[in-house]
């Protein structure tokens, strides 16, 4: 065990990367393990299908146990930040209040978390789409329809540097210009400058706590490997972190492990305009619904789009010549998405064959809210003068959260307020698995802020 690190971090997404940066800044010897490959700029696959196959778990088609929901999560150095749109919103008082009420955790407040938001944001290039000249036509039509129907909206804020209005839809498969502020070009790069060691393409199977260190058992390119550290931080995301803890036998003393799993279920709808929209051109997203009524109704609306392969798969209402004509009008499509703040907890388990299984259903109240959201989308399309409206019934689960939630006791949570696994002094969690419920707000920035707080907490509590 000569090569024993101070910390091993498993996962390189929003949580693991911020953690790596903060620990390395303090002079710690840190090893980061990532199941995905390490890409940069022009290395990213340019084909839409290849991007999903290489940069997403399950090739972008990982399904819930009943196949009702497609669960999307990134698999590359940088994690989900490589394939998301880098939209960064802070949680509002509603989200933190609900987290605190569910968990009893004292620092789930805006006042306690704002310094950590500030610290993270200071290390990113942020851009707010205040100027409508930057918007694509899909965003313009979306906002004009919201205003016509009397709903409030706000410009989105994105982490980008030197993007200059390029076709940001490409970023769903990795930014070819390294302009998007993904973790691999921001926090991880800074951490590497301070000594971080990254090992990619390594799949961790089990974690074993010893008296003096943690042994991380993994496979890389078909070969077994074991890595050692004094402490281990799980940042593999809601599914990855929960799966690793389950495989390592922690469910026997932590009954909440794998439970309280949430996501933001989303449904995309399209409609045809007489004019050319080119929703795939320019800034991919520029505005969001920001009306208190929608927050009360537990959903939000987003102007989104997808590549032609994904749009084709979303529409199974038409066949043959009708589907061909539908895709021929790709450039005239307007697209809006409903994103639900669900209240139905799911569960992450292992099958008897040791495979990951995710139960993710929605209760009647959640389904009713989703239907209400799609009705509003229909009204917005009509207000925009669009026609031939198509509501896809394919449910996409984004922003996977929970499964190893943070709380005050081991009966209904997995991690304590010091970000340690209950009953352990060597295992920590710093990712979206900590979440108490679905916030209804993009979680990426808040995962970073929580990881920053976790790093400071760990450092402050280490033996001198």
Short mmCIF file of C-alpha atoms in Angstrom, two decimals:
data_model
loop_
_atom_site.label_atom_id
_atom_site.label_comp_id
_atom_site.label_asym_id
_atom_site.label_seq_id
_atom_site.Cartn_x
_atom_site.Cartn_y
_atom_site.Cartn_z
CA UNK A 1 0.00 0.00 0.00
CA UNK A 2 2.83 2.39 -0.77
CA UNK A 3 0.54 4.22 -3.19
CA UNK A 4 -2.02 5.21 -0.53
CA UNK A 5 -3.74 8.50 -1.24
CA UNK A 6 -5.25 10.88 1.25
CA UNK A 7 -8.53 10.72 -0.67
CA UNK A 8 -10.06 8.70 -3.47
CA UNK A 9 -12.99 10.39 -5.21
CA UNK A 10 -15.28 8.16 -7.27
CA UNK A 11 -17.00 10.18 -10.00
CA UNK A 12 -15.97 13.35 -11.78
CA UNK A 13 -19.24 15.26 -12.19
CA UNK A 14 -20.37 18.47 -10.54
CA UNK A 15 -19.76 17.12 -7.03
CA UNK A 16 -16.55 15.15 -7.44
CA UNK A 17 -14.77 17.81 -9.46
CA UNK A 18 -15.43 20.63 -7.00
CA UNK A 19 -14.38 18.31 -4.18
CA UNK A 20 -11.15 17.43 -6.00
CA UNK A 21 -10.34 21.09 -6.58
CA UNK A 22 -10.87 22.09 -2.95
CA UNK A 23 -8.92 19.15 -1.48
CA UNK A 24 -5.99 19.59 -3.85
CA UNK A 25 -5.86 23.30 -3.03
CA UNK A 26 -5.23 22.25 0.57
CA UNK A 27 -2.33 20.03 -0.49
CA UNK A 28 -4.07 16.67 -0.19
CA UNK A 29 -2.96 13.73 -2.31
CA UNK A 30 -6.10 12.96 -4.32
CA UNK A 31 -6.95 10.22 -6.82
CA UNK A 32 -10.11 10.55 -8.91
CA UNK A 33 -11.67 7.48 -10.54
CA UNK A 34 -14.09 7.82 -13.47
CA UNK A 35 -15.98 5.06 -15.30
CA UNK A 36 -16.12 7.06 -18.52
CA UNK A 37 -13.39 8.14 -20.91
CA UNK A 38 -11.41 11.38 -20.98
CA UNK A 39 -12.33 13.62 -23.90
CA UNK A 40 -11.32 17.11 -24.92
CA UNK A 41 -12.73 19.44 -27.57
CA UNK A 42 -12.50 17.88 -31.00
CA UNK A 43 -12.26 14.37 -29.47
CA UNK A 44 -16.01 14.28 -28.79
CA UNK A 45 -18.03 12.13 -31.21
CA UNK A 46 -19.80 14.30 -33.75
CA UNK A 47 -22.52 11.81 -34.59
CA UNK A 48 -25.62 12.15 -32.39
CA UNK A 49 -25.98 8.40 -31.88
CA UNK A 50 -22.28 7.86 -31.19
CA UNK A 51 -22.32 10.68 -28.65
CA UNK A 52 -25.08 8.96 -26.70
CA UNK A 53 -23.31 5.61 -26.94
CA UNK A 54 -19.95 6.93 -25.74
CA UNK A 55 -20.93 9.69 -23.29
CA UNK A 56 -24.02 8.26 -21.54
CA UNK A 57 -24.69 5.26 -19.33
CA UNK A 58 -26.72 2.69 -21.23
CA UNK A 59 -26.03 4.53 -24.47
CA UNK A 60 -28.54 7.19 -23.43
CA UNK A 61 -31.34 4.63 -23.07
CA UNK A 62 -31.05 3.47 -19.46
CA UNK A 63 -34.57 2.51 -18.40
CA UNK A 64 -36.50 2.35 -15.16
CA UNK A 65 -37.55 -1.14 -14.05
CA UNK A 66 -40.97 -0.84 -15.69
CA UNK A 67 -39.53 0.88 -18.80
CA UNK A 68 -41.78 3.92 -18.19
CA UNK A 69 -38.89 6.40 -17.89
CA UNK A 70 -35.63 6.91 -19.78
CA UNK A 71 -32.97 7.86 -17.22
CA UNK A 72 -30.17 10.05 -18.58
CA UNK A 73 -26.76 10.35 -16.91
CA UNK A 74 -23.36 11.25 -18.27
CA UNK A 75 -20.40 8.89 -18.42
CA UNK A 76 -17.15 10.75 -19.11
CA UNK A 77 -14.50 12.72 -17.27
CA UNK A 78 -16.61 15.71 -16.24
CA UNK A 79 -19.72 13.57 -15.69
CA UNK A 80 -23.09 15.04 -16.56
CA UNK A 81 -21.58 18.49 -17.05
CA UNK A 82 -20.13 17.24 -20.36
CA UNK A 83 -23.58 16.50 -21.81
CA UNK A 84 -25.78 19.10 -20.10
CA UNK A 85 -26.37 22.72 -21.10
CA UNK A 86 -24.46 24.20 -18.12
CA UNK A 87 -27.54 26.11 -16.95
CA UNK A 88 -26.80 27.31 -13.43
CA UNK A 89 -29.57 28.41 -11.08
CA UNK A 90 -29.42 28.69 -7.32
CA UNK A 91 -32.12 26.99 -5.31
CA UNK A 92 -34.81 29.35 -4.06
CA UNK A 93 -36.11 29.54 -0.49
CA UNK A 94 -38.89 27.08 -1.38
CA UNK A 95 -36.43 24.34 -2.36
CA UNK A 96 -34.21 24.81 0.70
CA UNK A 97 -37.22 25.02 3.03
CA UNK A 98 -38.56 21.72 1.70
CA UNK A 99 -35.13 20.10 1.98
CA UNK A 100 -34.83 21.26 5.58
CA UNK A 101 -38.36 20.15 6.51
CA UNK A 102 -37.70 16.69 5.07
CA UNK A 103 -34.25 16.16 6.57
CA UNK A 104 -33.90 18.45 9.58
CA UNK A 105 -30.49 19.56 8.28
CA UNK A 106 -29.71 23.02 9.64
CA UNK A 107 -27.65 24.37 6.72
CA UNK A 108 -30.36 23.77 4.12
CA UNK A 109 -31.05 27.52 3.88
CA UNK A 110 -30.16 30.21 1.37
CA UNK A 111 -28.20 32.11 4.03
CA UNK A 112 -26.01 29.11 4.85
CA UNK A 113 -25.47 28.06 1.23
CA UNK A 114 -24.96 31.45 -0.43
CA UNK A 115 -21.23 31.66 0.48
CA UNK A 116 -20.69 28.29 -1.19
CA UNK A 117 -22.59 29.40 -4.29
CA UNK A 118 -20.41 32.52 -4.35
CA UNK A 119 -17.20 30.49 -4.07
CA UNK A 120 -18.17 28.15 -6.91
CA UNK A 121 -19.46 30.87 -9.23
CA UNK A 122 -16.22 32.83 -8.78
CA UNK A 123 -14.40 30.00 -10.59
CA UNK A 124 -16.71 29.90 -13.62
CA UNK A 125 -17.40 32.16 -16.58
CA UNK A 126 -21.14 32.93 -16.41
CA UNK A 127 -23.35 34.49 -19.05
CA UNK A 128 -26.97 35.61 -18.77
CA UNK A 129 -29.03 35.84 -21.98
CA UNK A 130 -30.39 39.34 -21.37
CA UNK A 131 -30.01 40.41 -25.00
CA UNK A 132 -32.70 38.97 -27.28
CA UNK A 133 -30.31 39.37 -30.20
CA UNK A 134 -28.57 36.26 -28.85
CA UNK A 135 -31.71 34.13 -28.84
CA UNK A 136 -32.74 31.69 -31.50
CA UNK A 137 -36.22 31.84 -32.99
CA UNK A 138 -37.55 29.06 -30.76
CA UNK A 139 -36.78 31.14 -27.65
CA UNK A 140 -38.32 34.28 -29.15
CA UNK A 141 -41.57 32.50 -30.03
CA UNK A 142 -41.67 30.85 -26.59
CA UNK A 143 -41.27 34.13 -24.69
CA UNK A 144 -43.70 36.01 -26.92
CA UNK A 145 -46.30 33.31 -26.22
CA UNK A 146 -45.67 33.49 -22.44
CA UNK A 147 -46.09 37.26 -22.51
CA UNK A 148 -49.24 37.02 -24.61
CA UNK A 149 -50.82 34.67 -22.05
CA UNK A 150 -49.60 36.72 -19.07
CA UNK A 151 -46.93 34.42 -17.64
CA UNK A 152 -43.65 35.65 -16.18
CA UNK A 153 -40.28 34.54 -17.56
CA UNK A 154 -36.58 35.16 -16.96
CA UNK A 155 -33.42 34.87 -19.08
CA UNK A 156 -31.32 31.83 -18.40
CA UNK A 157 -27.78 31.92 -17.04
CA UNK A 158 -25.22 29.59 -18.58
CA UNK A 159 -21.60 28.74 -17.80
CA UNK A 160 -19.78 29.53 -21.02
CA UNK A 161 -16.69 31.37 -22.23
CA UNK A 162 -16.22 32.41 -25.84
CA UNK A 163 -19.24 30.54 -27.15
CA UNK A 164 -20.16 33.44 -29.47
CA UNK A 165 -23.58 32.11 -30.45
CA UNK A 166 -22.42 28.84 -31.97
CA UNK A 167 -24.83 25.94 -32.36
CA UNK A 168 -25.08 24.96 -28.70
CA UNK A 169 -27.18 21.88 -29.47
CA UNK A 170 -23.83 20.27 -30.28
CA UNK A 171 -22.98 20.62 -26.57
CA UNK A 172 -25.39 17.80 -25.78
CA UNK A 173 -22.59 15.60 -27.08
CA UNK A 174 -19.70 17.55 -25.56
CA UNK A 175 -18.57 21.07 -26.46
CA UNK A 176 -16.06 20.87 -29.36
CA UNK A 177 -14.61 24.29 -28.47
CA UNK A 178 -14.22 23.73 -24.72
CA UNK A 179 -16.25 26.92 -24.36
CA UNK A 180 -18.89 25.34 -22.14
CA UNK A 181 -17.67 25.40 -18.55
CA UNK A 182 -17.78 21.65 -18.01
CA UNK A 183 -15.90 20.27 -15.03
CA UNK A 184 -13.13 18.81 -17.20
CA UNK A 185 -12.11 22.29 -18.43
CA UNK A 186 -12.66 24.16 -15.17
CA UNK A 187 -12.44 22.59 -11.71
CA UNK A 188 -10.71 19.39 -12.82
CA UNK A 189 -8.12 21.26 -14.83
CA UNK A 190 -7.36 23.49 -11.87
CA UNK A 191 -7.16 20.46 -9.58
CA UNK A 192 -4.76 18.72 -11.96
CA UNK A 193 -2.53 21.78 -11.81
CA UNK A 194 -2.44 21.22 -8.03
CA UNK A 195 -1.57 17.54 -8.28
CA UNK A 196 -4.83 15.67 -8.89
CA UNK A 197 -4.38 12.26 -10.49
CA UNK A 198 -7.25 11.06 -12.73
CA UNK A 199 -7.74 7.45 -13.77
CA UNK A 200 -10.46 7.10 -16.44
CA UNK A 201 -12.23 4.04 -17.87
CA UNK A 202 -12.25 2.35 -14.47
CA UNK A 203 -15.42 0.74 -13.14
CA UNK A 204 -15.58 0.51 -9.35
CA UNK A 205 -17.34 -2.58 -8.02
CA UNK A 206 -16.89 -2.51 -4.26
CA UNK A 207 -15.56 -0.42 -1.40
CA UNK A 208 -14.04 -2.07 1.68
CA UNK A 209 -13.28 -0.13 4.85
CA UNK A 210 -10.25 -1.25 6.80
CA UNK A 211 -8.80 -0.11 10.07
CA UNK A 212 -6.44 2.43 8.53
CA UNK A 213 -7.60 2.85 4.95
CA UNK A 214 -10.27 2.18 2.33
CA UNK A 215 -9.73 -0.34 -0.46
CA UNK A 216 -11.54 0.44 -3.72
CA UNK A 217 -11.91 -2.66 -5.92
CA UNK A 218 -12.34 -1.92 -9.62
CA UNK A 219 -11.81 -3.15 -13.16
CA UNK A 220 -10.03 -1.29 -15.92
CA UNK A 221 -9.74 -2.62 -19.49
CA UNK A 222 -10.71 -6.07 -18.24
CA UNK A 223 -8.10 -6.14 -15.47
CA UNK A 224 -8.78 -6.12 -11.72
CA UNK A 225 -7.30 -3.21 -9.79
CA UNK A 226 -7.34 -2.11 -6.16
CA UNK A 227 -6.79 1.49 -5.07
CA UNK A 228 -6.13 2.61 -1.50
CA UNK A 229 -6.78 5.82 0.38
CA UNK A 230 -7.23 7.00 3.93
CA UNK A 231 -10.70 8.26 3.02
CA UNK A 232 -13.08 7.80 0.10
CA UNK A 233 -15.64 10.23 -1.30
CA UNK A 234 -18.50 8.92 -3.43
CA UNK A 235 -19.54 11.35 -6.15
CA UNK A 236 -20.86 8.93 -8.75
CA UNK A 237 -24.33 10.47 -8.88
CA UNK A 238 -27.60 9.27 -7.41
CA UNK A 239 -27.54 5.93 -9.24
CA UNK A 240 -23.79 5.33 -9.14
CA UNK A 241 -23.26 6.23 -5.49
CA UNK A 242 -26.29 4.22 -4.35
CA UNK A 243 -25.26 1.23 -6.45
CA UNK A 244 -21.72 1.20 -5.04
CA UNK A 245 -22.94 1.37 -1.45
CA UNK A 246 -25.45 -1.39 -2.12
CA UNK A 247 -22.76 -3.59 -3.69
CA UNK A 248 -20.53 -2.92 -0.69
CA UNK A 249 -23.15 -4.21 1.74
CA UNK A 250 -24.16 -0.99 3.49
CA UNK A 251 -27.91 -1.62 3.15
CA UNK A 252 -27.66 -3.99 6.12
CA UNK A 253 -27.15 -1.10 8.54
CA UNK A 254 -28.57 1.79 6.48
CA UNK A 255 -32.21 0.99 5.67
CA UNK A 256 -32.71 4.27 3.76
CA UNK A 257 -30.01 3.39 1.22
CA UNK A 258 -31.44 3.46 -2.30
CA UNK A 259 -34.74 4.95 -1.15
CA UNK A 260 -36.11 8.46 -1.72
CA UNK A 261 -34.91 8.55 -5.33
CA UNK A 262 -36.22 11.45 -7.41
CA UNK A 263 -35.73 13.02 -10.80
CA UNK A 264 -37.35 15.75 -12.89
CA UNK A 265 -39.58 13.86 -15.38
CA UNK A 266 -39.84 15.74 -18.65
CA UNK A 267 -42.03 15.55 -21.75
CA UNK A 268 -41.22 17.28 -25.04
CA UNK A 269 -43.83 18.71 -27.41
CA UNK A 270 -43.39 20.08 -30.91
CA UNK A 271 -45.50 22.17 -33.25
CA UNK A 272 -45.05 23.47 -36.79
CA UNK A 273 -44.65 27.13 -37.69
CA UNK A 274 -45.15 28.68 -41.11
CA UNK A 275 -41.74 30.32 -40.82
CA UNK A 276 -38.31 28.75 -40.47
CA UNK A 277 -37.49 28.38 -36.76
CA UNK A 278 -34.16 26.50 -36.79
CA UNK A 279 -34.43 25.56 -33.13
CA UNK A 280 -31.16 23.64 -33.52
CA UNK A 281 -29.22 26.81 -34.34
CA UNK A 282 -27.59 29.37 -32.05
CA UNK A 283 -28.04 29.46 -28.29
CA UNK A 284 -29.88 26.26 -27.45
CA UNK A 285 -31.82 27.69 -24.50
CA UNK A 286 -32.13 31.33 -23.50
CA UNK A 287 -35.24 31.80 -21.31
CA UNK A 288 -37.26 29.97 -18.67
CA UNK A 289 -40.73 30.18 -17.22
CA UNK A 290 -40.55 32.03 -13.90
CA UNK A 291 -44.15 32.47 -12.88
CA UNK A 292 -45.10 31.83 -9.22
CA UNK A 293 -48.22 30.02 -10.42
CA UNK A 294 -46.16 27.39 -12.20
CA UNK A 295 -44.00 26.95 -9.11
CA UNK A 296 -47.18 26.31 -7.12
CA UNK A 297 -48.35 23.87 -9.81
CA UNK A 298 -45.01 22.04 -9.44
CA UNK A 299 -43.80 22.23 -13.02
CA UNK A 300 -41.84 24.56 -15.24
CA UNK A 301 -41.61 25.01 -19.00
CA UNK A 302 -38.42 25.16 -21.05
CA UNK A 303 -37.69 26.00 -24.67
CA UNK A 304 -35.61 23.02 -25.76
CA UNK A 305 -34.89 20.94 -28.83
CA UNK A 306 -32.96 17.84 -29.87
CA UNK A 307 -31.06 16.44 -32.82
CA UNK A 308 -32.98 14.83 -35.69
CA UNK A 309 -32.44 11.27 -34.45
CA UNK A 310 -33.89 12.07 -31.03
CA UNK A 311 -36.79 14.08 -32.45
CA UNK A 312 -37.60 11.20 -34.79
CA UNK A 313 -37.69 8.74 -31.88
CA UNK A 314 -39.91 11.04 -29.79
CA UNK A 315 -42.63 10.95 -32.42
CA UNK A 316 -44.18 7.51 -32.71
CA UNK A 317 -47.64 8.94 -33.38
CA UNK A 318 -46.91 9.03 -37.12
CA UNK A 319 -45.71 6.20 -39.32
CA UNK A 320 -44.37 5.88 -42.83
CA UNK A 321 -45.01 8.86 -45.10
CA UNK A 322 -46.54 10.94 -42.28
CA UNK A 323 -43.41 10.52 -40.18
CA UNK A 324 -41.24 11.33 -43.17
CA UNK A 325 -43.15 14.57 -43.73
CA UNK A 326 -42.91 15.39 -40.04
CA UNK A 327 -39.12 15.12 -40.14
CA UNK A 328 -38.97 17.03 -43.42
CA UNK A 329 -40.35 20.00 -41.46
CA UNK A 330 -37.55 19.80 -38.85
CA UNK A 331 -36.47 23.40 -39.51
CA UNK A 332 -40.00 24.71 -38.88
CA UNK A 333 -40.43 22.99 -35.51
CA UNK A 334 -41.05 24.90 -32.33
CA UNK A 335 -40.40 22.88 -29.17
CA UNK A 336 -41.37 23.30 -25.50
CA UNK A 337 -40.80 20.90 -22.64
CA UNK A 338 -42.67 20.30 -19.37
CA UNK A 339 -40.41 19.57 -16.41
CA UNK A 340 -42.19 18.18 -13.36
CA UNK A 341 -41.26 18.68 -9.72
CA UNK A 342 -42.39 15.20 -8.77
CA UNK A 343 -43.43 14.02 -5.32
CA UNK A 344 -43.34 10.26 -5.89
CA UNK A 345 -40.18 8.73 -4.37
CA UNK A 346 -38.57 5.89 -6.28
CA UNK A 347 -36.09 3.25 -5.16
CA UNK A 348 -32.68 2.04 -6.33
CA UNK A 349 -31.98 -1.65 -5.75
CA UNK A 350 -29.94 -4.56 -7.05
CA UNK A 351 -31.61 -7.55 -8.68
CA UNK A 352 -30.87 -11.10 -7.55
CA UNK A 353 -28.34 -11.17 -10.39
CA UNK A 354 -26.62 -8.07 -9.00
CA UNK A 355 -27.82 -5.65 -11.66
CA UNK A 356 -28.93 -2.10 -11.02
CA UNK A 357 -32.72 -1.68 -10.92
CA UNK A 358 -34.54 1.63 -10.57
CA UNK A 359 -38.19 1.87 -9.60
CA UNK A 360 -39.56 5.18 -10.84
CA UNK A 361 -43.31 5.61 -11.09
CA UNK A 362 -45.56 8.67 -10.71
CA UNK A 363 -48.69 8.89 -8.59
CA UNK A 364 -52.00 10.30 -9.84
CA UNK A 365 -51.28 13.78 -8.48
CA UNK A 366 -47.97 13.98 -10.33
CA UNK A 367 -49.53 12.73 -13.56
CA UNK A 368 -52.31 15.31 -13.22
CA UNK A 369 -49.72 18.10 -12.83
CA UNK A 370 -47.86 16.87 -15.89
CA UNK A 371 -51.11 16.89 -17.88
CA UNK A 372 -51.81 20.45 -16.73
CA UNK A 373 -48.34 21.46 -17.92
CA UNK A 374 -48.90 19.96 -21.34
CA UNK A 375 -52.22 21.76 -21.61
CA UNK A 376 -50.38 25.03 -21.00
CA UNK A 377 -47.80 24.08 -23.64
CA UNK A 378 -50.66 23.53 -26.07
CA UNK A 379 -51.99 27.02 -25.30
CA UNK A 380 -48.53 28.52 -25.83
CA UNK A 381 -48.18 26.87 -29.23
CA UNK A 382 -51.55 28.27 -30.29
CA UNK A 383 -50.58 31.71 -28.99
CA UNK A 384 -47.42 31.51 -31.11
CA UNK A 385 -49.47 30.67 -34.20
CA UNK A 386 -48.07 27.14 -34.46
CA UNK A 387 -50.10 24.14 -35.63
CA UNK A 388 -49.84 20.36 -36.03
CA UNK A 389 -49.05 20.04 -32.33
CA UNK A 390 -47.47 16.75 -31.22
CA UNK A 391 -47.15 15.87 -27.52
CA UNK A 392 -44.68 13.03 -27.08
CA UNK A 393 -45.62 10.60 -24.32
CA UNK A 394 -42.02 9.47 -23.85
CA UNK A 395 -40.99 10.31 -20.28
CA UNK A 396 -37.38 11.41 -19.82
CA UNK A 397 -35.88 11.39 -16.33
CA UNK A 398 -33.31 14.16 -15.96
CA UNK A 399 -31.49 15.40 -12.85
CA UNK A 400 -31.25 12.12 -10.96
CA UNK A 401 -31.29 12.79 -7.21
CA UNK A 402 -31.47 11.02 -3.84
CA UNK A 403 -30.80 7.44 -2.85
CA UNK A 404 -28.18 8.34 -0.23
CA UNK A 405 -29.85 11.34 1.26
CA UNK A 406 -28.41 13.58 3.93
CA UNK A 407 -30.11 13.67 7.32
CA UNK A 408 -29.78 13.49 11.07
CA UNK A 409 -30.24 9.79 11.80
CA UNK A 410 -29.46 6.47 10.19
CA UNK A 411 -33.08 5.37 10.21
CA UNK A 412 -34.23 7.61 7.38
CA UNK A 413 -31.01 8.92 5.84
CA UNK A 414 -27.63 7.63 4.70
CA UNK A 415 -25.26 10.56 5.25
CA UNK A 416 -24.85 12.83 8.28
CA UNK A 417 -24.41 16.61 8.39
CA UNK A 418 -20.66 16.16 8.18
CA UNK A 419 -21.21 14.44 4.78
CA UNK A 420 -20.01 11.14 6.28
CA UNK A 421 -21.81 7.86 5.88
CA UNK A 422 -23.64 7.18 9.15
CA UNK A 423 -21.37 5.05 11.32
CA UNK A 424 -18.25 5.58 9.20
CA UNK A 425 -15.23 7.84 9.62
CA UNK A 426 -13.75 7.10 6.19
CA UNK A 427 -16.63 7.31 3.67
CA UNK A 428 -18.26 10.51 2.47
CA UNK A 429 -20.83 11.45 -0.18
CA UNK A 430 -20.80 14.65 -2.25
CA UNK A 431 -23.25 14.59 -5.16
CA UNK A 432 -26.96 14.68 -6.01
CA UNK A 433 -27.54 11.47 -4.06
CA UNK A 434 -27.68 13.68 -0.95
CA UNK A 435 -30.89 15.44 -2.01
CA UNK A 436 -33.95 15.14 0.21
CA UNK A 437 -36.51 15.50 -2.61
CA UNK A 438 -36.98 17.01 -6.06
CA UNK A 439 -36.32 20.78 -5.95
CA UNK A 440 -37.90 21.66 -9.30
CA UNK A 441 -34.76 23.64 -10.18
CA UNK A 442 -31.73 22.54 -12.20
CA UNK A 443 -29.54 20.89 -9.51
CA UNK A 444 -26.07 21.24 -11.07
CA UNK A 445 -24.98 24.46 -9.33
CA UNK A 446 -26.39 23.32 -5.98
CA UNK A 447 -24.49 20.04 -6.22
CA UNK A 448 -21.34 22.10 -6.72
CA UNK A 449 -22.19 24.31 -3.75
CA UNK A 450 -22.89 21.32 -1.50
CA UNK A 451 -19.61 19.72 -2.60
CA UNK A 452 -17.80 22.94 -1.73
CA UNK A 453 -19.38 22.91 1.71
CA UNK A 454 -18.55 19.21 2.09
CA UNK A 455 -14.89 19.84 1.21
CA UNK A 456 -14.60 22.66 3.73
CA UNK A 457 -16.33 20.52 6.37
CA UNK A 458 -14.03 17.55 5.76
CA UNK A 459 -10.90 19.70 5.82
CA UNK A 460 -11.95 21.49 9.01
CA UNK A 461 -12.64 18.21 10.79
CA UNK A 462 -9.53 16.27 9.81
CA UNK A 463 -7.03 15.46 12.58
CA UNK A 464 -4.26 18.02 12.56
#
